[in-house]
């Protein structure tokens, strides 16, 4: 893998087509498609993927995660993830985002090897399951051994800004063998500081803002999600926020 320094880039975590279009409009280089962001993200539909691939100017990666919760998966769940990866490859996705852990907080090598084999020529990112590993340096070495192209991590902290010290150690330890993708609480105000502090050149953000539903008729007292949730407001990626992050990191 080349160690040539590249221009900083932004990957946007996109939970709907409006967010995908906003990412492209704002100048992001790549999107990670997912659904149920309130659960930390799960695998989106193939229909969503196919429509996202029609948006020009973006590389499209897909989160492979069958449910919320931990990253300890049953054999049946791994089978489902492998099938999802095969479907993403057949649909034309540029990459997938995977991860699985053992009960003791290590990388689940057999499961991850199966997923990487199913990915074929697609790019593979190991996701933030890494941030729940017991030994980050050992986990990084394992992820490199697996052949992943990048690692999405907050540096095992609540936000990437707070995890900058570990992000720097990981970046230095990787030594160009994979890309550290810094994610977690990335905003226009801190994105450049995260890149400077970590030494990496890629950040991951949802870049979302609240939007109100255009529905005129509204039924009160009925929630489709958690009790008390508001069905007439949601968060969507903002092209203005995307553009500001891109502006701030490309100015470095």
Short mmCIF file of C-alpha atoms in Angstrom, two decimals:
data_model
loop_
_atom_site.label_atom_id
_atom_site.label_comp_id
_atom_site.label_asym_id
_atom_site.label_seq_id
_atom_site.Cartn_x
_atom_site.Cartn_y
_atom_site.Cartn_z
CA UNK A 1 0.00 0.00 0.00
CA UNK A 2 1.30 3.46 -0.88
CA UNK A 3 2.33 5.76 1.96
CA UNK A 4 2.06 8.90 -0.20
CA UNK A 5 0.25 11.67 1.69
CA UNK A 6 -3.10 12.38 0.10
CA UNK A 7 -5.41 15.36 0.34
CA UNK A 8 -7.66 15.28 3.43
CA UNK A 9 -11.10 13.85 2.74
CA UNK A 10 -14.45 13.52 4.42
CA UNK A 11 -16.60 10.39 4.58
CA UNK A 12 -20.23 11.04 5.48
CA UNK A 13 -22.35 8.54 7.39
CA UNK A 14 -25.61 8.68 5.42
CA UNK A 15 -28.85 7.20 6.70
CA UNK A 16 -31.12 8.22 3.80
CA UNK A 17 -30.98 9.34 0.19
CA UNK A 18 -31.34 12.99 1.10
CA UNK A 19 -28.16 12.66 3.15
CA UNK A 20 -26.34 10.98 0.26
CA UNK A 21 -27.24 13.86 -2.04
CA UNK A 22 -26.22 16.37 0.64
CA UNK A 23 -22.84 14.65 1.00
CA UNK A 24 -22.23 14.96 -2.74
CA UNK A 25 -23.41 18.57 -2.84
CA UNK A 26 -21.16 19.52 0.07
CA UNK A 27 -18.05 17.94 -1.46
CA UNK A 28 -17.60 14.73 0.54
CA UNK A 29 -15.53 12.05 -1.16
CA UNK A 30 -17.34 9.02 0.18
CA UNK A 31 -20.46 7.91 2.03
CA UNK A 32 -21.03 5.07 4.43
CA UNK A 33 -24.61 3.91 3.95
CA UNK A 34 -26.45 2.72 7.03
CA UNK A 35 -29.89 2.62 8.55
CA UNK A 36 -31.08 3.07 12.15
CA UNK A 37 -28.45 5.58 13.19
CA UNK A 38 -30.11 5.68 16.60
CA UNK A 39 -28.89 2.10 17.04
CA UNK A 40 -25.39 3.00 15.93
CA UNK A 41 -26.25 1.93 12.39
CA UNK A 42 -27.30 -1.33 10.75
CA UNK A 43 -27.16 -2.65 7.20
CA UNK A 44 -29.31 -0.61 4.79
CA UNK A 45 -31.52 -2.05 2.08
CA UNK A 46 -30.28 -2.98 -1.38
CA UNK A 47 -32.80 -0.53 -2.80
CA UNK A 48 -31.16 2.27 -0.82
CA UNK A 49 -27.74 1.18 -2.06
CA UNK A 50 -28.81 1.06 -5.70
CA UNK A 51 -30.28 4.55 -5.51
CA UNK A 52 -27.21 5.91 -3.72
CA UNK A 53 -24.98 4.55 -6.49
CA UNK A 54 -26.86 6.77 -8.94
CA UNK A 55 -25.63 9.92 -7.15
CA UNK A 56 -22.54 11.10 -9.04
CA UNK A 57 -19.22 12.01 -7.49
CA UNK A 58 -19.25 9.67 -4.49
CA UNK A 59 -17.72 6.37 -3.55
CA UNK A 60 -20.33 4.30 -1.73
CA UNK A 61 -19.44 1.98 1.16
CA UNK A 62 -22.05 -0.05 3.04
CA UNK A 63 -22.22 -0.84 6.74
CA UNK A 64 -22.55 -4.57 7.37
CA UNK A 65 -24.18 -4.97 10.77
CA UNK A 66 -27.28 -7.13 11.28
CA UNK A 67 -28.48 -5.52 14.52
CA UNK A 68 -27.71 -3.02 17.23
CA UNK A 69 -25.98 -3.97 20.44
CA UNK A 70 -22.64 -5.71 20.79
CA UNK A 71 -20.41 -7.11 18.06
CA UNK A 72 -20.43 -10.73 19.21
CA UNK A 73 -22.27 -12.60 16.46
CA UNK A 74 -23.79 -16.04 16.15
CA UNK A 75 -22.89 -18.25 13.16
CA UNK A 76 -26.31 -17.47 11.68
CA UNK A 77 -25.68 -13.73 11.97
CA UNK A 78 -22.30 -14.12 10.28
CA UNK A 79 -24.01 -16.05 7.47
CA UNK A 80 -26.43 -13.13 7.08
CA UNK A 81 -23.57 -10.62 6.97
CA UNK A 82 -21.74 -12.65 4.33
CA UNK A 83 -24.93 -12.77 2.25
CA UNK A 84 -25.35 -8.99 2.63
CA UNK A 85 -21.76 -8.44 1.47
CA UNK A 86 -22.31 -10.62 -1.58
CA UNK A 87 -25.48 -8.66 -2.39
CA UNK A 88 -23.61 -5.35 -2.03
CA UNK A 89 -20.86 -6.57 -4.34
CA UNK A 90 -23.36 -7.68 -6.94
CA UNK A 91 -25.15 -4.30 -6.73
CA UNK A 92 -21.90 -2.45 -7.43
CA UNK A 93 -20.92 -1.02 -4.02
CA UNK A 94 -17.37 0.31 -3.83
CA UNK A 95 -16.76 -1.00 -0.34
CA UNK A 96 -18.13 -2.53 2.84
CA UNK A 97 -17.65 -1.70 6.51
CA UNK A 98 -17.35 -4.73 8.77
CA UNK A 99 -16.38 -5.89 12.24
CA UNK A 100 -16.86 -8.71 14.74
CA UNK A 101 -15.45 -9.43 18.19
CA UNK A 102 -14.84 -12.41 20.43
CA UNK A 103 -16.37 -12.62 23.93
CA UNK A 104 -13.01 -11.49 25.34
CA UNK A 105 -12.86 -8.29 23.30
CA UNK A 106 -10.50 -9.41 20.55
CA UNK A 107 -11.04 -9.39 16.77
CA UNK A 108 -13.09 -12.40 15.62
CA UNK A 109 -10.66 -13.60 12.96
CA UNK A 110 -12.69 -16.46 11.43
CA UNK A 111 -15.82 -14.33 11.01
CA UNK A 112 -13.91 -11.35 9.63
CA UNK A 113 -11.98 -13.55 7.20
CA UNK A 114 -15.25 -14.88 5.83
CA UNK A 115 -16.58 -11.37 5.33
CA UNK A 116 -13.40 -10.13 3.68
CA UNK A 117 -13.36 -13.11 1.34
CA UNK A 118 -16.97 -12.34 0.37
CA UNK A 119 -16.01 -8.71 -0.32
CA UNK A 120 -13.73 -9.70 -3.19
CA UNK A 121 -12.27 -6.58 -4.82
CA UNK A 122 -14.35 -4.15 -2.76
CA UNK A 123 -12.61 -1.88 -0.27
CA UNK A 124 -12.95 -3.06 3.34
CA UNK A 125 -13.15 -0.80 6.39
CA UNK A 126 -13.13 -2.22 9.93
CA UNK A 127 -15.69 -0.25 11.91
CA UNK A 128 -15.90 1.07 15.44
CA UNK A 129 -16.23 -2.36 16.99
CA UNK A 130 -12.52 -1.64 17.34
CA UNK A 131 -13.33 0.95 19.99
CA UNK A 132 -14.64 -1.84 22.24
CA UNK A 133 -11.50 -3.99 21.92
CA UNK A 134 -9.46 -4.68 25.06
CA UNK A 135 -6.04 -4.10 23.45
CA UNK A 136 -6.08 -1.48 20.67
CA UNK A 137 -2.52 -2.04 19.44
CA UNK A 138 -2.99 -5.80 19.20
CA UNK A 139 -6.37 -5.31 17.53
CA UNK A 140 -4.84 -2.93 14.98
CA UNK A 141 -2.17 -5.50 14.11
CA UNK A 142 -4.88 -8.12 13.60
CA UNK A 143 -6.93 -5.80 11.38
CA UNK A 144 -3.84 -5.09 9.27
CA UNK A 145 -3.14 -8.83 9.06
CA UNK A 146 -6.69 -9.36 7.80
CA UNK A 147 -5.96 -6.98 4.92
CA UNK A 148 -8.45 -4.20 5.73
CA UNK A 149 -7.94 -0.93 3.89
CA UNK A 150 -8.93 1.37 6.73
CA UNK A 151 -10.00 1.48 10.35
CA UNK A 152 -12.85 3.69 11.53
CA UNK A 153 -12.21 4.68 15.15
CA UNK A 154 -12.66 7.41 17.73
CA UNK A 155 -9.45 6.34 19.42
CA UNK A 156 -11.52 4.38 21.95
CA UNK A 157 -12.88 7.63 23.35
CA UNK A 158 -16.29 9.30 23.41
CA UNK A 159 -15.20 11.50 20.50
CA UNK A 160 -12.35 11.48 18.03
CA UNK A 161 -11.09 14.77 19.45
CA UNK A 162 -10.79 13.19 22.89
CA UNK A 163 -9.16 10.13 21.33
CA UNK A 164 -6.53 12.06 19.36
CA UNK A 165 -3.60 10.66 21.35
CA UNK A 166 -4.49 7.04 20.59
CA UNK A 167 -5.40 7.94 17.01
CA UNK A 168 -1.87 9.28 16.58
CA UNK A 169 -0.34 6.10 18.03
CA UNK A 170 -2.49 3.96 15.76
CA UNK A 171 -1.60 6.04 12.71
CA UNK A 172 2.11 5.77 13.49
CA UNK A 173 1.89 2.04 14.22
CA UNK A 174 -0.02 1.40 10.97
CA UNK A 175 2.81 3.13 9.07
CA UNK A 176 0.82 3.33 5.84
CA UNK A 177 -0.39 -0.28 5.91
CA UNK A 178 -3.95 0.98 6.35
CA UNK A 179 -5.70 4.32 6.73
CA UNK A 180 -6.95 5.52 10.11
CA UNK A 181 -10.42 7.04 9.54
CA UNK A 182 -11.13 9.30 12.53
CA UNK A 183 -14.80 9.34 13.47
CA UNK A 184 -16.97 10.24 16.42
CA UNK A 185 -18.26 13.72 17.15
CA UNK A 186 -16.55 15.27 14.12
CA UNK A 187 -17.75 18.83 13.41
CA UNK A 188 -16.62 21.78 11.31
CA UNK A 189 -15.04 23.26 14.44
CA UNK A 190 -12.86 20.26 15.33
CA UNK A 191 -12.25 18.31 12.11
CA UNK A 192 -8.99 20.07 11.27
CA UNK A 193 -7.71 19.71 14.84
CA UNK A 194 -8.46 15.98 14.73
CA UNK A 195 -6.48 15.57 11.51
CA UNK A 196 -3.56 17.62 12.83
CA UNK A 197 -3.48 15.80 16.16
CA UNK A 198 -3.89 12.30 14.75
CA UNK A 199 -1.70 12.57 11.67
CA UNK A 200 -4.31 10.89 9.49
CA UNK A 201 -6.00 12.48 6.49
CA UNK A 202 -9.54 11.06 6.64
CA UNK A 203 -12.46 12.00 8.89
CA UNK A 204 -15.94 10.51 9.22
CA UNK A 205 -18.99 12.55 10.22
CA UNK A 206 -22.77 12.44 9.97
CA UNK A 207 -22.87 16.26 9.52
CA UNK A 208 -26.56 16.24 10.39
CA UNK A 209 -29.05 18.95 11.26
CA UNK A 210 -32.68 18.72 12.34
CA UNK A 211 -35.43 19.02 9.75
CA UNK A 212 -39.17 19.25 10.19
CA UNK A 213 -41.60 17.04 8.27
CA UNK A 214 -43.64 18.73 5.52
CA UNK A 215 -46.69 16.72 6.62
CA UNK A 216 -49.71 18.99 7.08
CA UNK A 217 -51.88 16.40 8.80
CA UNK A 218 -50.29 15.20 12.01
CA UNK A 219 -51.60 12.45 14.28
CA UNK A 220 -50.81 13.13 17.92
CA UNK A 221 -50.21 10.47 20.53
CA UNK A 222 -48.90 7.73 18.22
CA UNK A 223 -45.18 6.97 18.12
CA UNK A 224 -43.60 4.57 15.63
CA UNK A 225 -40.38 4.29 17.62
CA UNK A 226 -39.55 4.81 21.27
CA UNK A 227 -42.38 6.17 23.44
CA UNK A 228 -42.55 9.94 23.12
CA UNK A 229 -40.53 10.05 19.90
CA UNK A 230 -41.42 12.73 17.36
CA UNK A 231 -42.36 11.26 13.98
CA UNK A 232 -42.42 14.71 12.41
CA UNK A 233 -38.79 15.66 12.90
CA UNK A 234 -35.56 13.90 11.98
CA UNK A 235 -31.89 14.54 11.44
CA UNK A 236 -30.48 14.67 7.91
CA UNK A 237 -27.01 15.42 6.59
CA UNK A 238 -26.65 19.11 5.82
CA UNK A 239 -24.78 20.11 2.66
CA UNK A 240 -23.69 23.30 4.41
CA UNK A 241 -22.14 21.38 7.31
CA UNK A 242 -20.46 18.99 4.90
CA UNK A 243 -19.07 21.88 2.88
CA UNK A 244 -17.72 23.59 5.99
CA UNK A 245 -15.91 20.44 7.16
CA UNK A 246 -14.46 19.97 3.67
CA UNK A 247 -13.38 23.61 3.56
CA UNK A 248 -11.68 23.41 6.95
CA UNK A 249 -9.78 20.18 6.33
CA UNK A 250 -8.67 21.02 2.80
CA UNK A 251 -7.22 24.30 4.08
CA UNK A 252 -4.59 22.35 6.03
#
